[in-house]
Amino acid sequence: MSTSVEVKIFPTQKKAVKSLAKGIYKFISDSTQKRFDIALSGGSTPKLLLDVLAGKYSDKLPWERIHLWWGDERCVPPDSKESNFKMAAGHLISKIAIPDENIHRIKGENVPEEEAIEYAKQIKAQLNSRGDWPVFDLIILGLGDDGHTASIFPYQMDVFRHDDICTVTQHPITGQKRVTLTGKVLNNANRVFFLVTGKSKSMRIAEIMNDDEAAKLLPAYYIEPENGELTWYIDQDAAALLQ
Ligand code: 6PG
């Protein structure tokens, strides 16, 4: 397989989310695979997606065969309102019959550098590999207003090209430490679904989709799974500046 890129634009965030949820359901239900390793994104956009998965798909998806990981996590306790795990626990995990052992959270309460090593160990031990890198069946990504994805921020292309599975970054404005998957892992996934909605993302979406010079400083611009498919789920607001 080589990278196939599909850009789907929807009139509303809700329609984009419903289509993405259906995309997840389709690739899982079409497969006899015994286990699916999926990395979730954080922030606020995924909330609606997780609500749909916890609602319409709560009894349609084989949760016992689905393992949930995270593309990144803020270095905060799991009960912090900043925690990506806490968000997913409230919008999805607490509402579905998924075994505890299928939940692989990044422990934001631990020393970041130690947790990055530990999380990478767990990924390496549990996921299949392609070449030297672990393979996620699906990685869901968001896009920050500044063009970051996971917790790889603009001008951090060294992080994108990092030789470890996980590393520690810092939010450029708040200084908040994050543990994040690195670019080679993101680009080794079988599928990457970007979910990007809202006017605040429209400039970055236009830069990336139009191959602008400015896009070349954005980690999200370099997401192209070498052996997988990339699908952008974008609403009209985020697509507003596309020609
Ligand atoms: C995080 C996310 C990050 C997020 C974007 C978009 O921990 O913040 O993983 O990559 O996807 O910042 O966030 P919003 O959905 O809140 O705009």
Tab-separated table of N, CA and C and ligand atoms in Angstrom, residues 41-46 72 74 84 141-145 148-151 178 201, ligand 1:
chain	number	residue	atom	x	y	z
A	41	SER	N	-7.001	11.199	19.747
A	41	SER	CA	-6.416	12.533	19.918
A	41	SER	C	-7.105	13.206	21.097
A	42	GLY	N	-6.525	14.311	21.495
A	42	GLY	CA	-7.070	15.016	22.661
A	42	GLY	C	-7.688	16.334	22.247
A	43	GLY	N	-7.712	17.271	23.175
A	43	GLY	CA	-8.345	18.550	22.891
A	43	GLY	C	-9.858	18.420	22.975
A	44	SER	N	-10.559	19.375	22.348
A	44	SER	CA	-12.020	19.376	22.499
A	44	SER	C	-12.758	18.803	21.292
A	45	THR	N	-12.166	18.910	20.098
A	45	THR	CA	-12.883	18.433	18.906
A	45	THR	C	-13.365	16.990	19.024
A	46	PRO	N	-12.546	16.083	19.576
A	46	PRO	CA	-12.980	14.671	19.590
A	46	PRO	C	-14.180	14.385	20.501
A	72	ASP	N	-1.214	11.618	22.325
A	72	ASP	CA	-0.457	12.510	23.204
A	72	ASP	C	-1.253	12.729	24.482
A	74	ARG	N	-1.326	15.484	28.076
A	74	ARG	CA	-0.735	16.571	28.852
A	74	ARG	C	-0.151	15.960	30.123
A	84	ASN	N	-6.331	14.511	28.568
A	84	ASN	CA	-6.999	13.898	27.402
A	84	ASN	C	-7.666	12.589	27.808
A	141	LEU	N	-6.203	12.094	14.634
A	141	LEU	CA	-5.436	13.304	14.930
A	141	LEU	C	-6.319	14.541	14.837
A	142	GLY	N	-5.959	15.538	15.604
A	142	GLY	CA	-6.584	16.854	15.489
A	142	GLY	C	-5.541	17.826	14.959
A	143	LEU	N	-5.944	19.058	14.794
A	143	LEU	CA	-5.030	20.104	14.306
A	143	LEU	C	-5.203	21.329	15.187
A	144	GLY	N	-4.113	21.753	15.786
A	144	GLY	CA	-4.202	22.962	16.611
A	144	GLY	C	-4.312	24.204	15.737
A	145	ASP	N	-4.783	25.294	16.316
A	145	ASP	CA	-4.886	26.557	15.558
A	145	ASP	C	-3.507	26.951	15.015
A	148	HIS	N	-0.235	22.532	15.068
A	148	HIS	CA	0.367	21.334	15.682
A	148	HIS	C	-0.576	20.150	15.538
A	149	THR	N	0.005	18.971	15.661
A	149	THR	CA	-0.811	17.762	15.701
A	149	THR	C	-0.191	16.801	16.713
A	150	ALA	N	-1.009	15.975	17.326
A	150	ALA	CA	-0.608	15.278	18.545
A	150	ALA	C	-0.039	16.392	19.435
A	151	SER	N	1.150	16.185	20.013
A	151	SER	CA	1.753	17.333	20.705
A	151	SER	C	3.102	17.653	20.079
A	178	ARG	N	4.223	17.777	27.604
A	178	ARG	CA	3.353	16.779	26.980
A	178	ARG	C	4.188	15.537	26.675
A	201	LYS	N	-9.458	26.873	12.409
A	201	LYS	CA	-8.497	25.969	11.741
A	201	LYS	C	-8.375	26.291	10.246
B	1	6PG	C1	-4.016	17.952	22.516
B	1	6PG	C2	-4.352	17.297	21.213
B	1	6PG	C3	-4.028	18.231	20.094
B	1	6PG	C4	-5.380	18.610	19.539
B	1	6PG	C5	-5.332	19.920	18.839
B	1	6PG	C6	-6.740	20.390	18.475
B	1	6PG	O1	-3.604	17.266	23.454
B	1	6PG	O2	-4.279	19.166	22.588
B	1	6PG	O3	-3.999	16.056	21.033
B	1	6PG	O4	-3.212	17.739	19.097
B	1	6PG	O5	-5.809	17.589	18.652
B	1	6PG	O6	-4.744	20.860	19.720
B	1	6PG	O7	-7.412	20.639	19.686
B	1	6PG	P1	-8.944	21.129	19.687
B	1	6PG	O8	-9.730	19.964	19.191
B	1	6PG	O9	-9.218	21.437	21.127
B	1	6PG	O10	-9.018	22.318	18.772
